[in-house]
Amino acid sequence: MNADIEALRKEIESAVLDTEEAIESFRLTYLSRKGRIPSLFKKIGDVPPEQRGAFGQSMNELKEQAQSIWEEAELALKSKTDDERSASEDLTLPVEPTLAGTLHPLTRTVNEMKEIFLRLGFDIAHGPEIEDDFHNFTALNFPPEHPARDMQDTFFVRKGEEEEDLVLRTHTSPVQVRLMQEGTLPIRSVMPGRVFRNEAVTAKSYFQFFQMEGLYVQEGVHMGELIQTLVQFARMMYGEDVRYRVRPSFFPFTEPSIEMDVWWEKDNGAGQWLEILGAGMVDPNVLTSAGLDPEKVSGYAFGMGVDRIAMLRYGIDDIRTLYENDLRLLRQFSG
């Protein structure tokens, strides 16, 4: 056995490891599970008991020597390759072919909407995604028994008797409340952001989505200004020939309230009306809760789902597609 070990040691020490192929062949021949060193280990049963300790020690030393020779050869080859590359290549040149990153369709849609409302005279405002009960519900005229407060519709971060409830915001309307509480008029802002609803996931609804709400508060604001703003937005977003309709609705925080639908036509000629936003005149109770006098000022507010706007904009018929991060979809939005 000692002769076998010494013969194997000489083979290992004389191996020439100057290429990737030679290094990999060395590993497979001597160190892999079926290599010669593990195979020799298996013969320990043939060694007399009094010699097994010395045999095992010699085999371990041989294995460590082979492992060290293999690792040093790999490092030497890598260093040589790096030196050759640095001497012959300009590492600042782009890799070919280059796959450039692209903006997600939701990001593209948010950016388009921001651009439109900036052109219409609005600025951009943001707020926290975790909100207290007052800003998310009470200040917006939601009564205590309103179903939106129920666990089926809202994700509660904290719900207790002694402290105020904390929720994942169900809309970006709390940002409107914070702006009105600051009391600096006129307010003419849009609030893009992510919101959360405890809803079943379907082709048309998701447990999280993006909203963009808007608020205009000043003396003498009226419904005609609101409708004109929404119509102008629809034309700038979808084109002058967009088909739209405005119809009455109800929301706790606006009175009167309306909704706007846009006609969604498919390639086969069929189509349907798809709601894209809700809006209305800010309810006097909301103005009062925010510290404003409804006898002196008025305002309008609107809220639209960015996801639905994107679906209409790009012909996507399932909201879940927007959150799957499928490269086949995302690469269609390059450039």
Tab-separated table of N, CA and C in Angstrom, residues 17 19-30 32 70 74:
chain	number	residue	atom	x	y	z
A	17	LEU	N	-0.100	21.342	-15.204
A	17	LEU	CA	-1.433	21.958	-15.158
A	17	LEU	C	-1.347	23.387	-15.684
A	19	THR	N	-3.418	24.450	-18.503
A	19	THR	CA	-4.628	24.803	-19.256
A	19	THR	C	-5.852	24.436	-18.426
A	20	GLU	N	-6.998	24.995	-18.803
A	20	GLU	CA	-8.245	24.656	-18.114
A	20	GLU	C	-8.548	23.169	-18.233
A	21	GLU	N	-8.271	22.610	-19.432
A	21	GLU	CA	-8.560	21.197	-19.655
A	21	GLU	C	-7.686	20.318	-18.757
A	22	ALA	N	-6.395	20.664	-18.635
A	22	ALA	CA	-5.491	19.872	-17.809
A	22	ALA	C	-5.875	19.941	-16.335
A	23	ILE	N	-6.270	21.116	-15.882
A	23	ILE	CA	-6.664	21.286	-14.483
A	23	ILE	C	-7.923	20.477	-14.170
A	24	GLU	N	-8.910	20.533	-15.088
A	24	GLU	CA	-10.140	19.786	-14.864
A	24	GLU	C	-9.875	18.281	-14.926
A	25	SER	N	-9.006	17.847	-15.842
A	25	SER	CA	-8.654	16.428	-15.928
A	25	SER	C	-7.975	15.949	-14.651
A	26	PHE	N	-7.103	16.797	-14.075
A	26	PHE	CA	-6.440	16.472	-12.811
A	26	PHE	C	-7.475	16.264	-11.708
A	27	ARG	N	-8.436	17.181	-11.632
A	27	ARG	CA	-9.475	17.069	-10.587
A	27	ARG	C	-10.267	15.777	-10.732
A	28	LEU	N	-10.684	15.495	-11.955
A	28	LEU	CA	-11.475	14.288	-12.179
A	28	LEU	C	-10.667	13.027	-11.903
A	29	THR	N	-9.381	13.021	-12.282
A	29	THR	CA	-8.547	11.817	-12.144
A	29	THR	C	-8.217	11.505	-10.694
A	30	TYR	N	-7.950	12.559	-9.902
A	30	TYR	CA	-7.446	12.300	-8.559
A	30	TYR	C	-8.402	12.670	-7.426
A	32	SER	N	-12.070	13.646	-7.703
A	32	SER	CA	-13.511	13.424	-7.807
A	32	SER	C	-13.932	12.193	-7.016
A	70	TRP	N	-4.057	21.457	-7.117
A	70	TRP	CA	-5.179	21.817	-8.013
A	70	TRP	C	-5.608	23.276	-7.805
A	74	GLU	N	-5.348	26.491	-10.482
A	74	GLU	CA	-6.509	27.301	-10.889
A	74	GLU	C	-6.231	28.782	-10.694
